[in-house]
mmCIF file of C-alpha atoms in Angstrom:
data_model
loop_
_atom_site.group_PDB
_atom_site.id
_atom_site.type_symbol
_atom_site.label_atom_id
_atom_site.label_comp_id
_atom_site.label_asym_id
_atom_site.label_seq_id
_atom_site.Cartn_x
_atom_site.Cartn_y
_atom_site.Cartn_z
ATOM 1 C CA UNK A 23 109.244 118.760 68.424
ATOM 2 C CA UNK A 24 106.789 116.791 70.524
ATOM 3 C CA UNK A 25 108.357 114.128 72.733
ATOM 4 C CA UNK A 26 106.315 111.265 74.137
ATOM 5 C CA UNK A 27 107.682 108.837 76.702
ATOM 6 C CA UNK A 28 106.255 106.032 78.822
ATOM 7 C CA UNK A 29 106.162 106.506 82.594
ATOM 8 C CA UNK A 30 105.020 102.994 83.380
ATOM 9 C CA UNK A 31 102.864 100.223 81.960
ATOM 10 C CA UNK A 32 100.780 98.010 84.210
ATOM 11 C CA UNK A 33 98.300 95.239 83.615
ATOM 12 C CA UNK A 34 95.033 95.738 85.490
ATOM 13 C CA UNK A 35 94.999 94.117 88.921
ATOM 14 C CA UNK A 36 91.903 92.292 90.156
ATOM 15 C CA UNK A 37 90.458 92.802 86.634
ATOM 16 C CA UNK A 38 90.259 96.528 87.335
ATOM 17 C CA UNK A 39 92.356 99.005 85.317
ATOM 18 C CA UNK A 40 92.298 101.748 87.981
ATOM 19 C CA UNK A 41 93.930 99.971 90.923
ATOM 20 C CA UNK A 42 97.607 100.351 90.075
ATOM 21 C CA UNK A 43 99.613 103.590 90.248
ATOM 22 C CA UNK A 44 103.239 104.686 90.098
ATOM 23 C CA UNK A 45 104.912 107.499 92.048
ATOM 24 C CA UNK A 46 108.131 108.943 90.647
ATOM 25 C CA UNK A 47 108.412 111.170 93.724
ATOM 26 C CA UNK A 48 109.138 108.289 96.088
ATOM 27 C CA UNK A 49 110.006 105.552 93.558
ATOM 28 C CA UNK A 50 107.213 103.141 94.448
ATOM 29 C CA UNK A 51 104.471 101.230 92.693
ATOM 30 C CA UNK A 52 101.147 100.837 94.514
ATOM 31 C CA UNK A 53 98.557 98.243 93.592
ATOM 32 C CA UNK A 54 95.423 96.822 95.162
ATOM 33 C CA UNK A 55 94.753 93.203 95.991
ATOM 34 C CA UNK A 56 91.138 92.866 97.161
ATOM 35 C CA UNK A 57 91.002 95.334 100.083
ATOM 36 C CA UNK A 58 94.758 95.608 100.594
ATOM 37 C CA UNK A 59 97.187 98.218 99.278
ATOM 38 C CA UNK A 60 100.592 96.797 98.389
ATOM 39 C CA UNK A 61 103.627 99.048 98.015
ATOM 40 C CA UNK A 62 106.534 97.842 95.873
ATOM 41 C CA UNK A 63 109.766 99.808 96.003
ATOM 42 C CA UNK A 64 111.330 100.441 92.593
ATOM 43 C CA UNK A 65 115.109 100.196 92.251
ATOM 44 C CA UNK A 66 116.604 103.518 91.186
ATOM 45 C CA UNK A 67 119.093 102.939 88.376
ATOM 46 C CA UNK A 68 120.604 106.397 87.916
ATOM 47 C CA UNK A 69 119.768 110.094 88.095
ATOM 48 C CA UNK A 70 119.859 112.314 85.037
ATOM 49 C CA UNK A 71 118.732 115.947 84.977
ATOM 50 C CA UNK A 72 116.756 115.559 88.214
ATOM 51 C CA UNK A 73 114.890 112.560 86.754
ATOM 52 C CA UNK A 74 115.109 109.177 88.433
ATOM 53 C CA UNK A 75 115.362 106.286 85.995
ATOM 54 C CA UNK A 76 114.176 102.896 87.223
ATOM 55 C CA UNK A 77 115.916 99.697 86.162
ATOM 56 C CA UNK A 78 113.202 97.592 84.550
ATOM 57 C CA UNK A 79 115.173 94.342 84.777
ATOM 58 C CA UNK A 80 115.891 94.643 88.482
ATOM 59 C CA UNK A 81 113.335 92.885 90.692
ATOM 60 C CA UNK A 82 111.066 95.230 92.616
ATOM 61 C CA UNK A 83 110.058 94.111 96.078
ATOM 62 C CA UNK A 84 106.880 94.534 98.067
ATOM 63 C CA UNK A 85 107.838 96.471 101.178
ATOM 64 C CA UNK A 86 104.415 97.226 102.655
ATOM 65 C CA UNK A 87 100.969 95.631 102.650
ATOM 66 C CA UNK A 88 98.155 97.512 104.354
ATOM 67 C CA UNK A 89 94.659 96.256 105.088
ATOM 68 C CA UNK A 90 93.017 99.396 103.766
ATOM 69 C CA UNK A 91 89.399 98.398 103.081
ATOM 70 C CA UNK A 92 86.992 95.635 104.027
ATOM 71 C CA UNK A 93 85.610 95.503 100.467
ATOM 72 C CA UNK A 94 87.514 95.412 97.184
ATOM 73 C CA UNK A 95 89.396 98.546 96.181
ATOM 74 C CA UNK A 96 87.966 99.988 92.957
ATOM 75 C CA UNK A 97 90.395 102.855 92.295
ATOM 76 C CA UNK A 98 93.886 103.832 93.392
ATOM 77 C CA UNK A 99 95.830 106.939 92.416
ATOM 78 C CA UNK A 100 98.720 109.104 93.592
ATOM 79 C CA UNK A 101 97.981 112.807 93.941
ATOM 80 C CA UNK A 102 99.177 115.504 91.568
ATOM 81 C CA UNK A 103 101.580 118.071 93.074
ATOM 82 C CA UNK A 104 100.951 121.743 92.236
ATOM 83 C CA UNK A 105 103.399 124.648 92.740
ATOM 84 C CA UNK A 106 106.162 122.349 93.867
ATOM 85 C CA UNK A 107 109.595 121.725 92.313
ATOM 86 C CA UNK A 108 109.940 118.465 90.386
ATOM 87 C CA UNK A 109 112.256 115.650 91.330
ATOM 88 C CA UNK A 110 112.653 113.065 94.040
ATOM 89 C CA UNK A 111 110.988 113.893 97.369
ATOM 90 C CA UNK A 112 110.500 111.876 100.543
ATOM 91 C CA UNK A 113 106.687 111.818 100.764
ATOM 92 C CA UNK A 114 103.678 111.267 98.532
ATOM 93 C CA UNK A 115 99.955 110.634 99.011
ATOM 94 C CA UNK A 116 97.920 107.812 97.472
ATOM 95 C CA UNK A 117 94.106 107.814 97.370
ATOM 96 C CA UNK A 118 92.038 104.625 97.415
ATOM 97 C CA UNK A 119 88.308 104.127 96.944
ATOM 98 C CA UNK A 120 86.385 100.910 97.547
ATOM 99 C CA UNK A 121 83.166 99.098 96.705
ATOM 100 C CA UNK A 122 81.652 100.016 100.088
ATOM 101 C CA UNK A 123 82.107 103.766 99.512
ATOM 102 C CA UNK A 124 85.122 104.314 101.743
ATOM 103 C CA UNK A 125 87.750 106.825 100.601
ATOM 104 C CA UNK A 126 91.161 106.624 102.253
ATOM 105 C CA UNK A 127 94.279 108.752 101.837
ATOM 106 C CA UNK A 128 97.655 107.241 102.702
ATOM 107 C CA UNK A 129 101.077 108.805 103.074
ATOM 108 C CA UNK A 130 103.979 106.969 101.499
ATOM 109 C CA UNK A 131 107.246 108.163 103.004
ATOM 110 C CA UNK A 132 110.759 107.163 102.001
ATOM 111 C CA UNK A 133 114.166 108.473 101.070
ATOM 112 C CA UNK A 134 117.058 107.175 99.014
ATOM 113 C CA UNK A 135 118.376 104.952 101.807
ATOM 114 C CA UNK A 136 115.308 103.656 103.689
ATOM 115 C CA UNK A 137 112.387 101.384 102.930
ATOM 116 C CA UNK A 138 109.070 102.988 101.993
ATOM 117 C CA UNK A 139 106.547 103.265 104.831
ATOM 118 C CA UNK A 140 102.793 103.559 104.248
ATOM 119 C CA UNK A 141 100.442 104.974 106.892
ATOM 120 C CA UNK A 142 96.798 106.089 107.000
ATOM 121 C CA UNK A 143 96.384 109.857 106.674
ATOM 122 C CA UNK A 144 92.586 110.240 106.557
ATOM 123 C CA UNK A 145 89.424 108.386 105.593
ATOM 124 C CA UNK A 146 85.740 109.117 105.145
ATOM 125 C CA UNK A 147 82.626 107.411 103.814
ATOM 126 C CA UNK A 148 81.021 108.613 100.601
ATOM 127 C CA UNK A 149 77.535 110.023 100.991
ATOM 128 C CA UNK A 150 75.060 107.162 100.789
ATOM 129 C CA UNK A 151 77.850 104.599 100.970
ATOM 130 C CA UNK A 152 77.892 104.202 97.187
ATOM 131 C CA UNK A 153 80.734 102.344 95.507
ATOM 132 C CA UNK A 154 83.577 104.563 94.338
ATOM 133 C CA UNK A 155 84.051 104.447 90.561
ATOM 134 C CA UNK A 156 87.051 106.808 90.210
ATOM 135 C CA UNK A 157 89.256 108.991 92.387
ATOM 136 C CA UNK A 158 91.933 111.656 92.001
ATOM 137 C CA UNK A 159 93.743 114.153 94.173
ATOM 138 C CA UNK A 160 96.140 117.082 94.287
ATOM 139 C CA UNK A 161 98.420 118.744 96.800
ATOM 140 C CA UNK A 162 99.173 122.445 96.592
ATOM 141 C CA UNK A 163 102.345 123.536 98.332
ATOM 142 C CA UNK A 164 104.169 126.795 98.887
ATOM 143 C CA UNK A 165 107.286 126.873 96.722
ATOM 144 C CA UNK A 166 108.961 129.523 98.879
ATOM 145 C CA UNK A 167 108.602 127.545 102.114
ATOM 146 C CA UNK A 168 108.309 123.985 100.671
ATOM 147 C CA UNK A 169 105.372 123.431 103.045
ATOM 148 C CA UNK A 170 102.161 121.679 102.079
ATOM 149 C CA UNK A 171 99.200 124.035 102.284
ATOM 150 C CA UNK A 172 96.182 122.069 101.053
ATOM 151 C CA UNK A 173 95.073 118.595 100.002
ATOM 152 C CA UNK A 174 92.239 118.090 97.507
ATOM 153 C CA UNK A 175 90.532 114.786 96.755
ATOM 154 C CA UNK A 176 87.763 113.944 94.314
ATOM 155 C CA UNK A 177 85.743 110.797 93.793
ATOM 156 C CA UNK A 178 82.806 109.722 91.655
ATOM 157 C CA UNK A 179 79.885 107.421 92.435
ATOM 158 C CA UNK A 180 77.553 105.454 90.111
ATOM 159 C CA UNK A 181 74.716 108.018 90.191
ATOM 160 C CA UNK A 182 76.820 110.455 88.131
ATOM 161 C CA UNK A 183 77.978 112.663 91.014
ATOM 162 C CA UNK A 184 81.570 113.805 91.507
ATOM 163 C CA UNK A 185 82.433 114.920 95.042
ATOM 164 C CA UNK A 186 85.402 117.203 95.721
ATOM 165 C CA UNK A 187 86.859 117.579 99.210
ATOM 166 C CA UNK A 188 89.650 119.867 100.322
ATOM 167 C CA UNK A 189 91.377 120.635 103.574
ATOM 168 C CA UNK A 190 93.946 123.213 104.607
ATOM 169 C CA UNK A 191 96.931 121.563 106.205
ATOM 170 C CA UNK A 192 98.044 123.565 109.220
ATOM 171 C CA UNK A 193 101.160 122.929 111.268
ATOM 172 C CA UNK A 194 99.065 122.384 114.388
ATOM 173 C CA UNK A 195 96.548 119.975 112.869
ATOM 174 C CA UNK A 196 95.958 117.985 109.702
ATOM 175 C CA UNK A 197 92.183 118.028 110.138
ATOM 176 C CA UNK A 198 91.474 121.761 109.800
ATOM 177 C CA UNK A 199 89.049 123.495 107.439
ATOM 178 C CA UNK A 200 87.630 120.485 105.605
ATOM 179 C CA UNK A 201 85.029 121.296 102.942
ATOM 180 C CA UNK A 202 83.093 119.431 100.263
ATOM 181 C CA UNK A 203 81.299 120.281 97.034
ATOM 182 C CA UNK A 204 79.532 118.106 94.467
ATOM 183 C CA UNK A 205 78.590 118.261 90.798
ATOM 184 C CA UNK A 206 76.175 115.929 89.022
ATOM 185 C CA UNK A 207 76.574 114.574 85.494
ATOM 186 C CA UNK A 208 73.390 112.453 85.695
ATOM 187 C CA UNK A 209 72.125 110.617 83.764
ATOM 188 C CA UNK A 210 75.745 110.264 82.602
ATOM 189 C CA UNK A 211 78.688 109.529 84.877
ATOM 190 C CA UNK A 212 82.352 110.495 84.997
ATOM 191 C CA UNK A 213 84.860 108.007 83.611
ATOM 192 C CA UNK A 214 87.927 109.978 84.716
ATOM 193 C CA UNK A 215 88.967 113.458 85.861
ATOM 194 C CA UNK A 216 91.997 115.379 87.089
ATOM 195 C CA UNK A 217 92.996 118.576 88.898
ATOM 196 C CA UNK A 218 94.312 121.706 87.168
ATOM 197 C CA UNK A 219 95.233 125.033 88.769
ATOM 198 C CA UNK A 220 94.001 128.146 86.937
ATOM 199 C CA UNK A 221 95.477 131.438 88.079
ATOM 200 C CA UNK A 222 94.739 135.025 87.049
ATOM 201 C CA UNK A 223 98.225 136.132 88.121
#
């Protein structure tokens, strides 16, 4: 039997459908207001089978507002976690892209007893400074050690190019081994994309 359930429903902010995202890992909702990222903490109602259920009638509260970009944010998305046990964790990453071509990655850290904190992890300017039309990301972690090993981000620009960046996350530095590749869909352009891990093992 196929089971379909709703994770969350959001009305597009700033007349853009891609600037609101929900993280079940840290129980927050992120949305953009012009160039700001707002973080609203969701009240956890109860836990059932390692799944956190949020009380829809309880008022969420904005716990963090960050001046992320000088121009309007055009896309906002939490990363996908690969090779990592499901359930509530104390950290997540959210990616934001803006009209001036800036890509930023933010960490959202929390636990069951403290308020969510949002801080800048990394940022870079898209080649040519083109507006970002869509973004996505993934984190691959080692299940055996529960340590994060790599962060991958992807973004598209109006000329039909999708850029993919990845960096290995070492204990000594978070800025090690950064690489980038690009693929062109011109004259078409990418509406959306996601990360999937394909293994031969």
